[in-house]
mmCIF file of C-alpha atoms and ligand atoms in Angstrom:
data_model
loop_
_atom_site.group_PDB
_atom_site.id
_atom_site.type_symbol
_atom_site.label_atom_id
_atom_site.label_comp_id
_atom_site.label_asym_id
_atom_site.label_seq_id
_atom_site.Cartn_x
_atom_site.Cartn_y
_atom_site.Cartn_z
ATOM 1 C CA MET A 1 99.491 29.808 126.810
ATOM 2 C CA ALA A 2 95.669 27.472 125.900
ATOM 3 C CA ALA A 3 93.200 30.206 124.211
ATOM 4 C CA ALA A 4 90.191 29.926 126.843
ATOM 5 C CA LEU A 5 92.973 31.032 130.193
ATOM 6 C CA ARG A 6 93.650 33.824 127.982
ATOM 7 C CA TRP A 7 90.189 34.387 127.233
ATOM 8 C CA ALA A 8 89.493 34.339 130.840
ATOM 9 C CA LEU A 9 92.517 36.491 131.475
ATOM 10 C CA VAL A 10 91.397 39.068 129.030
ATOM 11 C CA ALA A 11 87.655 38.979 130.398
ATOM 12 C CA ALA A 12 89.112 39.766 134.286
ATOM 13 C CA VAL A 13 91.269 42.514 133.087
ATOM 14 C CA ALA A 14 88.099 43.851 131.314
ATOM 15 C CA VAL A 15 86.292 43.123 134.583
ATOM 16 C CA VAL A 16 88.827 44.811 136.854
ATOM 17 C CA ALA A 17 88.771 47.986 133.984
ATOM 18 C CA VAL A 18 85.002 49.055 134.838
ATOM 19 C CA VAL A 19 85.301 49.400 138.517
ATOM 20 C CA ALA A 20 85.984 52.349 140.780
ATOM 21 C CA LEU A 21 89.450 53.445 142.739
ATOM 22 C CA ASP A 22 89.550 50.474 145.749
ATOM 23 C CA ASN A 23 90.078 52.852 149.027
ATOM 24 C CA GLY A 24 86.809 51.873 150.176
ATOM 25 C CA VAL A 25 85.166 55.441 150.301
ATOM 26 C CA ALA A 26 83.142 57.714 148.448
ATOM 27 C CA ARG A 27 80.410 54.486 148.312
ATOM 28 C CA THR A 28 77.992 57.184 148.142
ATOM 29 C CA PRO A 29 78.915 61.108 147.058
ATOM 30 C CA PRO A 30 80.869 62.477 149.673
ATOM 31 C CA MET A 31 79.375 65.847 152.091
ATOM 32 C CA GLY A 32 80.894 68.478 153.999
ATOM 33 C CA TRP A 33 81.855 71.832 153.539
ATOM 34 C CA LEU A 34 84.805 73.686 151.403
ATOM 35 C CA HIS A 35 86.011 76.957 151.159
ATOM 36 C CA TRP A 36 86.494 78.074 147.758
ATOM 37 C CA GLU A 37 83.989 79.700 146.389
ATOM 38 C CA ARG A 38 82.691 81.861 149.349
ATOM 39 C CA PHE A 39 86.374 82.897 151.229
ATOM 40 C CA LEU A 40 88.516 82.090 148.047
ATOM 41 C CA CYS A 41 92.462 83.277 148.904
ATOM 42 C CA GLY A 42 92.131 85.793 151.498
ATOM 43 C CA THR A 43 95.136 86.037 153.013
ATOM 44 C CA ASP A 44 95.135 89.042 155.227
ATOM 45 C CA CYS A 45 94.306 87.655 158.662
ATOM 46 C CA ALA A 46 95.022 91.632 160.119
ATOM 47 C CA ALA A 47 92.149 93.194 157.906
ATOM 48 C CA GLU A 48 89.900 90.498 157.794
ATOM 49 C CA PRO A 49 90.308 88.021 160.753
ATOM 50 C CA ASP A 50 86.675 86.341 160.034
ATOM 51 C CA SER A 51 87.344 86.016 156.259
ATOM 52 C CA CYS A 52 91.007 85.263 155.976
ATOM 53 C CA VAL A 53 92.237 81.385 155.351
ATOM 54 C CA SER A 54 93.348 80.823 158.562
ATOM 55 C CA GLU A 55 92.813 77.774 161.163
ATOM 56 C CA ARG A 56 90.551 79.524 163.061
ATOM 57 C CA LEU A 57 88.831 79.654 159.891
ATOM 58 C CA PHE A 58 88.507 75.649 159.708
ATOM 59 C CA THR A 59 87.526 75.413 163.741
ATOM 60 C CA GLU A 60 84.698 77.877 163.765
ATOM 61 C CA MET A 61 83.228 75.973 160.361
ATOM 62 C CA ALA A 62 83.445 72.825 162.372
ATOM 63 C CA ASP A 63 82.064 73.793 165.491
ATOM 64 C CA VAL A 64 78.812 75.109 163.555
ATOM 65 C CA MET A 65 79.070 72.116 161.427
ATOM 66 C CA VAL A 66 78.237 69.983 165.302
ATOM 67 C CA ALA A 67 76.033 72.344 167.034
ATOM 68 C CA GLU A 68 73.660 73.334 164.420
ATOM 69 C CA GLY A 69 72.489 69.956 162.715
ATOM 70 C CA TRP A 70 75.097 70.039 159.732
ATOM 71 C CA LYS A 71 76.755 67.065 160.583
ATOM 72 C CA GLU A 72 73.653 65.267 161.763
ATOM 73 C CA ALA A 73 72.352 65.491 158.712
ATOM 74 C CA GLY A 74 75.499 64.218 157.127
ATOM 75 C CA TYR A 75 77.959 67.092 156.185
ATOM 76 C CA GLU A 76 81.223 65.157 157.678
ATOM 77 C CA PHE A 77 84.315 66.877 155.446
ATOM 78 C CA VAL A 78 85.594 70.049 156.557
ATOM 79 C CA CYS A 79 88.022 71.523 153.867
ATOM 80 C CA ILE A 80 90.780 73.664 152.467
ATOM 81 C CA ASP A 81 91.397 74.564 149.531
ATOM 82 C CA ASP A 82 93.770 76.580 147.777
ATOM 83 C CA CYS A 83 96.606 79.631 149.997
ATOM 84 C CA TRP A 84 96.692 77.160 152.969
ATOM 85 C CA MET A 85 100.164 77.120 152.490
ATOM 86 C CA ALA A 86 103.748 78.823 153.511
ATOM 87 C CA PRO A 87 105.316 80.325 150.069
ATOM 88 C CA THR A 88 108.076 77.583 150.206
ATOM 89 C CA ARG A 89 108.791 74.040 151.809
ATOM 90 C CA ASP A 90 110.454 73.275 154.904
ATOM 91 C CA GLU A 91 114.461 72.740 155.547
ATOM 92 C CA ARG A 92 113.151 68.314 154.822
ATOM 93 C CA GLY A 93 111.171 69.313 151.551
ATOM 94 C CA ARG A 94 107.658 68.870 153.032
ATOM 95 C CA LEU A 95 104.289 71.037 152.233
ATOM 96 C CA GLN A 96 104.028 73.743 155.410
ATOM 97 C CA ALA A 97 100.750 75.410 156.080
ATOM 98 C CA ASP A 98 101.515 79.145 156.676
ATOM 99 C CA PRO A 99 102.566 79.503 160.175
ATOM 100 C CA ARG A 100 101.295 83.269 160.896
ATOM 101 C CA ARG A 101 97.218 81.777 159.676
ATOM 102 C CA PHE A 102 98.128 78.033 161.250
ATOM 103 C CA PRO A 103 100.050 78.532 164.171
ATOM 104 C CA GLY A 104 99.301 75.434 165.162
ATOM 105 C CA GLY A 105 99.939 73.547 162.002
ATOM 106 C CA ILE A 106 97.457 70.914 160.351
ATOM 107 C CA ARG A 107 98.221 68.135 162.919
ATOM 108 C CA ALA A 108 96.711 69.952 165.210
ATOM 109 C CA LEU A 109 93.806 71.336 163.267
ATOM 110 C CA ALA A 110 92.516 67.389 162.033
ATOM 111 C CA ASP A 111 93.159 66.154 165.512
ATOM 112 C CA TYR A 112 90.456 69.290 166.554
ATOM 113 C CA VAL A 113 88.492 68.658 163.849
ATOM 114 C CA HIS A 114 88.434 64.800 164.387
ATOM 115 C CA SER A 115 87.758 65.629 168.056
ATOM 116 C CA LYS A 116 84.372 67.133 166.591
ATOM 117 C CA GLY A 117 83.213 63.356 165.208
ATOM 118 C CA LEU A 118 83.973 65.445 161.815
ATOM 119 C CA LYS A 119 87.124 64.750 158.904
ATOM 120 C CA LEU A 120 89.763 66.720 157.823
ATOM 121 C CA GLY A 121 90.251 67.865 153.821
ATOM 122 C CA ILE A 122 93.279 69.513 152.209
ATOM 123 C CA TYR A 123 94.334 71.053 148.754
ATOM 124 C CA SER A 124 97.316 70.676 146.508
ATOM 125 C CA ASP A 125 98.004 70.677 142.800
ATOM 126 C CA VAL A 126 99.564 68.437 139.810
ATOM 127 C CA GLY A 127 101.968 70.722 138.748
ATOM 128 C CA ASN A 128 104.895 72.527 140.935
ATOM 129 C CA ARG A 129 102.286 75.794 141.744
ATOM 130 C CA THR A 130 98.568 75.527 142.661
ATOM 131 C CA CYS A 131 96.216 78.059 140.868
ATOM 132 C CA ALA A 132 96.851 80.865 142.899
ATOM 133 C CA GLY A 133 100.683 80.436 143.207
ATOM 134 C CA PHE A 134 101.494 78.664 146.193
ATOM 135 C CA PRO A 135 103.830 75.331 146.289
ATOM 136 C CA GLY A 136 102.236 72.380 144.339
ATOM 137 C CA SER A 137 102.843 68.757 144.270
ATOM 138 C CA TYR A 138 105.016 68.477 141.672
ATOM 139 C CA GLY A 139 108.311 65.946 142.309
ATOM 140 C CA HIS A 140 106.498 65.042 145.647
ATOM 141 C CA TYR A 141 103.759 63.324 145.338
ATOM 142 C CA GLU A 142 104.853 60.538 147.535
ATOM 143 C CA LEU A 143 106.513 63.035 150.495
ATOM 144 C CA ASP A 144 103.268 64.866 150.173
ATOM 145 C CA ALA A 145 100.663 61.703 150.181
ATOM 146 C CA GLN A 146 103.028 60.541 153.124
ATOM 147 C CA THR A 147 102.368 64.347 154.741
ATOM 148 C CA PHE A 148 99.250 64.630 154.372
ATOM 149 C CA ALA A 149 98.412 61.029 155.784
ATOM 150 C CA SER A 150 100.921 61.808 158.451
ATOM 151 C CA TRP A 151 98.744 64.442 159.742
ATOM 152 C CA GLY A 152 95.364 62.915 159.506
ATOM 153 C CA VAL A 153 93.993 64.250 156.576
ATOM 154 C CA ASP A 154 90.965 62.214 155.579
ATOM 155 C CA LEU A 155 90.169 64.211 151.772
ATOM 156 C CA LEU A 156 92.350 65.729 148.568
ATOM 157 C CA LYS A 157 91.213 67.713 146.332
ATOM 158 C CA PHE A 158 93.884 67.316 143.732
ATOM 159 C CA ASP A 159 93.872 70.355 141.242
ATOM 160 C CA GLY A 160 95.729 70.375 137.579
ATOM 161 C CA CYS A 161 96.624 73.831 137.003
ATOM 162 C CA ASN A 162 100.639 74.042 135.771
ATOM 163 C CA ALA A 163 101.013 70.859 134.885
ATOM 164 C CA ASP A 164 103.525 71.242 131.734
ATOM 165 C CA SER A 165 102.019 68.586 129.248
ATOM 166 C CA LEU A 166 98.763 66.295 128.853
ATOM 167 C CA GLY A 167 101.399 63.785 129.796
ATOM 168 C CA LEU A 168 102.203 65.229 132.901
ATOM 169 C CA LEU A 169 98.538 65.781 133.782
ATOM 170 C CA ALA A 170 97.648 62.216 133.396
ATOM 171 C CA GLU A 171 100.887 60.697 135.171
ATOM 172 C CA GLY A 172 100.552 62.637 138.153
ATOM 173 C CA TYR A 173 96.835 62.297 138.925
ATOM 174 C CA ARG A 174 97.460 58.381 138.159
ATOM 175 C CA ASN A 175 101.093 58.803 140.499
ATOM 176 C CA MET A 176 99.271 60.873 143.474
ATOM 177 C CA SER A 177 96.378 58.612 143.866
ATOM 178 C CA LEU A 178 99.090 55.493 144.081
ATOM 179 C CA ALA A 179 100.908 57.540 146.496
ATOM 180 C CA LEU A 180 97.652 58.170 148.477
ATOM 181 C CA ASN A 181 96.623 54.144 148.633
ATOM 182 C CA LYS A 182 100.377 53.307 149.527
ATOM 183 C CA THR A 183 100.137 55.535 152.623
ATOM 184 C CA GLY A 184 97.453 53.107 153.829
ATOM 185 C CA ARG A 185 95.222 56.136 155.244
ATOM 186 C CA PRO A 186 92.231 55.960 153.534
ATOM 187 C CA ILE A 187 91.699 59.115 151.970
ATOM 188 C CA VAL A 188 89.008 60.730 149.552
ATOM 189 C CA TYR A 189 90.992 61.228 146.170
ATOM 190 C CA SER A 190 89.267 64.407 144.597
ATOM 191 C CA CYS A 191 90.117 65.073 141.067
ATOM 192 C CA GLU A 192 89.660 67.856 137.995
ATOM 193 C CA TRP A 193 91.682 66.200 135.622
ATOM 194 C CA PRO A 194 88.585 65.309 133.191
ATOM 195 C CA PHE A 195 88.337 69.525 133.340
ATOM 196 C CA TYR A 196 91.914 69.908 132.254
ATOM 197 C CA LEU A 197 92.019 67.348 129.626
ATOM 198 C CA ARG A 198 88.826 68.031 127.751
ATOM 199 C CA PRO A 199 89.730 71.084 125.921
ATOM 200 C CA VAL A 200 92.789 69.020 123.533
ATOM 201 C CA GLN A 201 91.731 65.148 124.045
ATOM 202 C CA GLN A 202 88.482 63.388 125.270
ATOM 203 C CA PRO A 203 88.669 62.021 128.930
ATOM 204 C CA ASN A 204 88.879 58.529 129.098
ATOM 205 C CA TYR A 205 86.424 58.363 132.081
ATOM 206 C CA THR A 206 86.396 54.097 132.748
ATOM 207 C CA GLU A 207 90.516 55.196 133.484
ATOM 208 C CA ILE A 208 89.886 58.001 135.494
ATOM 209 C CA LYS A 209 87.133 56.225 137.956
ATOM 210 C CA GLN A 210 89.919 53.565 138.551
ATOM 211 C CA TYR A 211 91.696 56.440 140.032
ATOM 212 C CA CYS A 212 89.326 59.200 141.981
ATOM 213 C CA ASN A 213 86.867 59.413 143.920
ATOM 214 C CA HIS A 214 84.808 62.157 142.000
ATOM 215 C CA TRP A 215 86.068 64.404 139.295
ATOM 216 C CA ARG A 216 85.435 67.966 137.990
ATOM 217 C CA ASN A 217 84.256 68.155 134.346
ATOM 218 C CA PHE A 218 83.023 71.760 133.603
ATOM 219 C CA TYR A 219 84.070 75.253 135.125
ATOM 220 C CA ASP A 220 84.206 76.505 138.473
ATOM 221 C CA VAL A 221 80.699 77.068 139.833
ATOM 222 C CA TYR A 222 80.113 80.912 140.843
ATOM 223 C CA ASP A 223 77.314 82.508 143.243
ATOM 224 C CA SER A 224 74.696 83.065 140.376
ATOM 225 C CA TRP A 225 71.938 81.206 138.183
ATOM 226 C CA ASN A 226 74.110 82.033 135.017
ATOM 227 C CA SER A 227 76.995 79.495 136.565
ATOM 228 C CA ILE A 228 74.449 77.005 137.607
ATOM 229 C CA LYS A 229 72.376 77.004 134.439
ATOM 230 C CA SER A 230 75.034 76.672 132.807
ATOM 231 C CA ILE A 231 76.460 73.637 134.972
ATOM 232 C CA VAL A 232 73.009 71.547 134.384
ATOM 233 C CA GLU A 233 72.898 72.187 130.466
ATOM 234 C CA TRP A 234 76.505 70.749 130.453
ATOM 235 C CA THR A 235 75.530 67.859 132.188
ATOM 236 C CA ALA A 236 72.654 67.380 130.104
ATOM 237 C CA LEU A 237 74.641 67.774 127.037
ATOM 238 C CA HIS A 238 77.187 65.285 128.178
ATOM 239 C CA GLN A 239 74.812 62.464 129.828
ATOM 240 C CA ASP A 240 75.889 59.772 127.423
ATOM 241 C CA SER A 241 79.571 59.580 128.490
ATOM 242 C CA ILE A 242 79.395 60.500 132.544
ATOM 243 C CA VAL A 243 76.196 59.540 133.472
ATOM 244 C CA LYS A 244 76.603 55.649 132.885
ATOM 245 C CA ILE A 245 80.302 55.276 134.619
ATOM 246 C CA ALA A 246 78.945 57.203 138.365
ATOM 247 C CA GLY A 247 78.645 54.450 140.780
ATOM 248 C CA PRO A 248 80.037 54.109 144.419
ATOM 249 C CA GLY A 249 83.448 54.900 144.693
ATOM 250 C CA GLY A 250 83.610 57.636 141.788
ATOM 251 C CA TRP A 251 80.999 60.485 140.514
ATOM 252 C CA ASN A 252 81.353 63.640 138.518
ATOM 253 C CA ASP A 253 81.697 66.562 140.842
ATOM 254 C CA PRO A 254 79.784 69.732 139.312
ATOM 255 C CA ASP A 255 81.375 71.370 141.850
ATOM 256 C CA MET A 256 80.351 73.435 144.935
ATOM 257 C CA LEU A 257 76.920 73.962 146.495
ATOM 258 C CA VAL A 258 76.604 77.506 146.796
ATOM 259 C CA ILE A 259 73.100 77.941 149.005
ATOM 260 C CA GLY A 260 73.143 80.672 151.518
ATOM 261 C CA ASN A 261 75.445 83.121 149.812
ATOM 262 C CA PHE A 262 74.413 86.346 147.679
ATOM 263 C CA GLY A 263 73.217 84.965 144.083
ATOM 264 C CA LEU A 264 70.760 82.769 144.072
ATOM 265 C CA SER A 265 66.990 83.852 144.404
ATOM 266 C CA TRP A 266 65.467 81.170 146.528
ATOM 267 C CA ASP A 267 63.965 79.114 143.189
ATOM 268 C CA GLN A 268 67.351 78.926 142.284
ATOM 269 C CA ALA A 269 68.523 77.469 145.422
ATOM 270 C CA VAL A 270 65.592 74.681 145.115
ATOM 271 C CA THR A 271 66.869 74.175 141.974
ATOM 272 C CA GLN A 272 70.652 73.772 142.873
ATOM 273 C CA MET A 273 69.398 71.182 145.536
ATOM 274 C CA ALA A 274 67.213 69.273 143.370
ATOM 275 C CA MET A 275 69.532 68.893 140.723
ATOM 276 C CA TRP A 276 72.508 68.098 142.726
ATOM 277 C CA ALA A 277 70.649 65.290 143.976
ATOM 278 C CA ILE A 278 69.333 64.150 140.717
ATOM 279 C CA MET A 279 73.015 63.962 139.526
ATOM 280 C CA ALA A 280 74.466 62.028 142.421
ATOM 281 C CA ALA A 281 76.975 64.855 143.181
ATOM 282 C CA PRO A 282 79.407 65.015 146.167
ATOM 283 C CA LEU A 283 77.339 67.932 148.069
ATOM 284 C CA PHE A 284 80.231 70.356 149.925
ATOM 285 C CA MET A 285 78.451 73.907 150.884
ATOM 286 C CA SER A 286 80.708 77.001 150.146
ATOM 287 C CA ASN A 287 78.779 78.985 152.182
ATOM 288 C CA ASP A 288 79.148 80.561 155.643
ATOM 289 C CA LEU A 289 77.542 78.430 158.522
ATOM 290 C CA ARG A 290 77.992 81.061 161.069
ATOM 291 C CA HIS A 291 75.079 83.183 159.429
ATOM 292 C CA MET A 292 72.748 81.785 157.425
ATOM 293 C CA LYS A 293 69.501 82.053 156.981
ATOM 294 C CA PRO A 294 66.847 79.846 158.036
ATOM 295 C CA GLU A 295 65.211 78.807 154.679
ATOM 296 C CA ALA A 296 68.756 77.993 153.209
ATOM 297 C CA LYS A 297 69.466 75.733 156.313
ATOM 298 C CA TRP A 298 66.335 74.230 155.629
ATOM 299 C CA LEU A 299 67.346 73.784 152.196
ATOM 300 C CA LEU A 300 70.591 72.367 152.710
ATOM 301 C CA GLN A 301 69.507 69.563 155.926
ATOM 302 C CA ASN A 302 66.390 68.613 154.232
ATOM 303 C CA LYS A 303 66.804 64.640 154.796
ATOM 304 C CA GLU A 304 64.370 63.667 152.190
ATOM 305 C CA VAL A 305 66.671 65.598 149.240
ATOM 306 C CA ILE A 306 69.952 63.953 151.117
ATOM 307 C CA ALA A 307 68.284 60.750 150.961
ATOM 308 C CA ILE A 308 67.777 61.231 147.333
ATOM 309 C CA ASN A 309 71.571 62.878 146.627
ATOM 310 C CA GLN A 310 73.030 59.900 148.904
ATOM 311 C CA ASP A 311 70.856 56.697 147.293
ATOM 312 C CA PRO A 312 72.977 53.315 147.721
ATOM 313 C CA LEU A 313 71.927 52.285 144.272
ATOM 314 C CA GLY A 314 74.161 55.376 143.364
ATOM 315 C CA LYS A 315 72.673 55.919 139.691
ATOM 316 C CA GLN A 316 73.110 59.193 138.428
ATOM 317 C CA GLY A 317 70.424 60.817 136.889
ATOM 318 C CA TYR A 318 69.784 62.435 133.270
ATOM 319 C CA ARG A 319 67.578 64.259 131.087
ATOM 320 C CA ILE A 320 64.319 62.385 129.561
ATOM 321 C CA THR A 321 63.067 65.183 127.684
ATOM 322 C CA LYS A 322 63.588 69.342 126.955
ATOM 323 C CA ASP A 323 60.116 70.770 126.059
ATOM 324 C CA LYS A 324 60.248 74.853 125.660
ATOM 325 C CA ASN A 325 61.338 75.766 128.676
ATOM 326 C CA PHE A 326 60.804 72.975 130.425
ATOM 327 C CA GLU A 327 63.133 70.417 131.434
ATOM 328 C CA LEU A 328 62.184 66.465 132.953
ATOM 329 C CA TRP A 329 64.946 64.810 134.458
ATOM 330 C CA GLU A 330 64.630 61.321 136.629
ATOM 331 C CA ARG A 331 67.101 59.632 138.352
ATOM 332 C CA PRO A 332 66.757 55.846 139.391
ATOM 333 C CA LEU A 333 67.108 54.675 142.997
ATOM 334 C CA SER A 334 66.590 51.736 145.262
ATOM 335 C CA ASP A 335 63.413 49.894 145.296
ATOM 336 C CA ARG A 336 62.428 50.387 142.536
ATOM 337 C CA ALA A 337 61.612 53.637 143.154
ATOM 338 C CA TYR A 338 62.407 57.082 141.239
ATOM 339 C CA ALA A 339 63.793 60.974 141.625
ATOM 340 C CA VAL A 340 62.169 62.970 138.743
ATOM 341 C CA ALA A 341 62.623 66.797 138.776
ATOM 342 C CA VAL A 342 61.168 69.394 136.827
ATOM 343 C CA LEU A 343 63.162 72.198 135.987
ATOM 344 C CA ASN A 344 61.510 75.362 134.049
ATOM 345 C CA GLN A 345 63.838 77.816 132.303
ATOM 346 C CA GLN A 346 61.852 80.569 131.772
ATOM 347 C CA GLU A 347 63.130 83.676 133.078
ATOM 348 C CA ILE A 348 60.161 86.153 132.643
ATOM 349 C CA GLY A 349 56.693 85.552 133.936
ATOM 350 C CA GLY A 350 55.347 83.720 136.533
ATOM 351 C CA PRO A 351 55.023 80.053 137.628
ATOM 352 C CA GLN A 352 54.043 77.944 134.777
ATOM 353 C CA ASN A 353 52.094 74.383 134.661
ATOM 354 C CA PHE A 354 54.112 71.521 132.798
ATOM 355 C CA THR A 355 51.848 68.286 132.313
ATOM 356 C CA PHE A 356 53.271 65.016 131.835
ATOM 357 C CA SER A 357 52.436 61.477 131.382
ATOM 358 C CA LEU A 358 53.511 59.069 133.890
ATOM 359 C CA THR A 359 54.466 56.687 131.308
ATOM 360 C CA PHE A 360 57.704 58.873 130.718
ATOM 361 C CA LEU A 361 59.174 57.745 133.658
ATOM 362 C CA GLY A 362 61.726 54.434 134.404
ATOM 363 C CA ASN A 363 61.037 53.885 130.502
ATOM 364 C CA GLY A 364 57.467 53.135 131.376
ATOM 365 C CA LEU A 365 58.172 51.162 134.406
ATOM 366 C CA ALA A 366 58.248 53.869 136.927
ATOM 367 C CA CYS A 367 54.656 53.483 137.696
ATOM 368 C CA ASN A 368 53.668 50.588 136.049
ATOM 369 C CA PRO A 369 50.791 49.765 137.000
ATOM 370 C CA ALA A 370 50.630 52.052 140.062
ATOM 371 C CA CYS A 371 53.057 54.676 142.024
ATOM 372 C CA CYS A 372 52.402 56.558 144.622
ATOM 373 C CA ILE A 373 53.993 60.314 144.191
ATOM 374 C CA GLN A 374 55.373 62.276 147.074
ATOM 375 C CA GLN A 375 56.661 66.372 146.238
ATOM 376 C CA ILE A 376 59.907 67.001 148.161
ATOM 377 C CA LEU A 377 60.681 70.323 147.007
ATOM 378 C CA PRO A 378 60.159 73.680 147.021
ATOM 379 C CA THR A 379 57.732 72.359 149.458
ATOM 380 C CA GLY A 380 56.540 68.760 150.779
ATOM 381 C CA ARG A 381 53.506 68.000 149.462
ATOM 382 C CA ASP A 382 51.931 64.257 148.803
ATOM 383 C CA TRP A 383 50.440 63.637 145.418
ATOM 384 C CA GLY A 384 49.056 60.253 146.117
ATOM 385 C CA VAL A 385 48.212 57.324 144.277
ATOM 386 C CA HIS A 386 48.569 57.324 140.401
ATOM 387 C CA ASN A 387 48.391 54.852 137.494
ATOM 388 C CA TRP A 388 51.113 54.523 134.751
ATOM 389 C CA VAL A 389 48.636 56.072 131.959
ATOM 390 C CA SER A 390 47.531 59.527 134.421
ATOM 391 C CA SER A 391 49.415 62.454 133.473
ATOM 392 C CA LEU A 392 50.548 64.539 136.413
ATOM 393 C CA SER A 393 50.655 68.378 136.295
ATOM 394 C CA VAL A 394 53.023 70.642 138.461
ATOM 395 C CA GLU A 395 53.317 73.948 138.610
ATOM 396 C CA VAL A 396 56.804 75.421 138.667
ATOM 397 C CA ASN A 397 58.315 78.767 139.087
ATOM 398 C CA PRO A 398 60.337 80.627 136.584
ATOM 399 C CA THR A 399 64.471 79.196 137.131
ATOM 400 C CA GLY A 400 62.930 76.857 139.928
ATOM 401 C CA THR A 401 62.339 73.164 140.304
ATOM 402 C CA VAL A 402 59.850 70.754 141.188
ATOM 403 C CA LEU A 403 61.401 67.379 142.870
ATOM 404 C CA LEU A 404 59.444 64.028 143.048
ATOM 405 C CA LYS A 405 59.889 61.174 144.280
ATOM 406 C CA VAL A 406 57.563 58.255 142.795
ATOM 407 C CA VAL A 407 57.621 55.095 144.387
ATOM 408 C CA PRO A 408 56.168 52.069 142.835
ATOM 409 C CA LEU A 409 52.800 50.355 144.017
HETATM 410 C C1 GLA B 1 90.504 75.969 140.863
HETATM 411 C C2 GLA B 1 89.881 75.238 140.562
HETATM 412 C C3 GLA B 1 88.665 75.891 142.202
HETATM 413 C C4 GLA B 1 89.891 75.823 143.261
HETATM 414 C C5 GLA B 1 90.597 76.995 142.583
HETATM 415 C C6 GLA B 1 91.912 77.652 143.822
HETATM 416 O O1 GLA B 1 90.251 76.955 139.538
HETATM 417 O O2 GLA B 1 88.817 74.761 139.850
HETATM 418 O O3 GLA B 1 88.410 75.059 142.664
HETATM 419 O O4 GLA B 1 90.081 75.051 143.640
HETATM 420 O O5 GLA B 1 91.141 76.486 141.786
HETATM 421 O O6 GLA B 1 92.641 78.401 143.624
#
């Protein structure tokens, strides 16, 4: 082969190697609702009819998503997590839903969800068993992908418990991706591959992005400030390797939004929403939409924050600096705009001011020669026109965040 041709081939392969999984979905971070953090593995529907993992839970959530503006705000996936299955496969080897908790089966549930203009997500595992001990997909990847597609499933969360070796973990994640593509149905593929790999081996994100639409890197989110804080800190500490890889078709997944539950104060809920927008995170709420306080609904449905999260440029944000208890983050947006977050980590005392020079933003370009600054969270406020040598002073509550949008003039 002529050297030039060989070089052209090498270059072509190198270009292919950085593209995302080409299944046409998740061009912006997917949005929806996922049962796990709030409803866990409740299987006793006689004792807990409102919160057990059952057909009713998902149809009720779909109803509320349409009736209460969630769908209109952009939340479109209704997702089932672990514990939906019967303890064994059917006589033809297919996964089946627990017949008592899902009497209509998953196909009927998908039809119902689709009739509401929403999409259905389901859960399985790369190993023999799911994390909660239900049947996993090991040895059945093709069959399970076909079963999910035949039911009309639109998203698969594929967990990584019980893979016997690192080789099987990687092979399983790859094979399920190929099996899903082979069905011809566009199915968002949600992975936990790097999370299960990381304790033993540095994940190859270029490869992971070729197979997955989003991927968990870190521990499960809990309904607590400690959990939110640790996810944000982990992301900042690893930003050099994970930020550049995110983009249309493939996203880092810091796990579910827990806003609207029990563990976060108002300021901490604002921080989760603001930081998940800065991090270009998939937005899957895990809460009870049937019983939602108006302020949690306001925050989760806030159009300006969602627009930042869904910005079409698809670049993930990063921490610019950490100054004592304050962190300054930015995310490049389309039309040369920037989202900026000022997070106050102090857990004692009252609100504090943070003053920063606008030359810090966008490598000096965000506000050059001038810009317009809009505050989005915790409340809307117009900060007016600034020039690139001016500074801005914002007051931030303990564990709270001020989220701004900086638009160049
Ligand atoms: C793992 C995942 C969670 C959830 C549970 C279900 O812990 O990380 O998100 O899916 O399994 O058992």
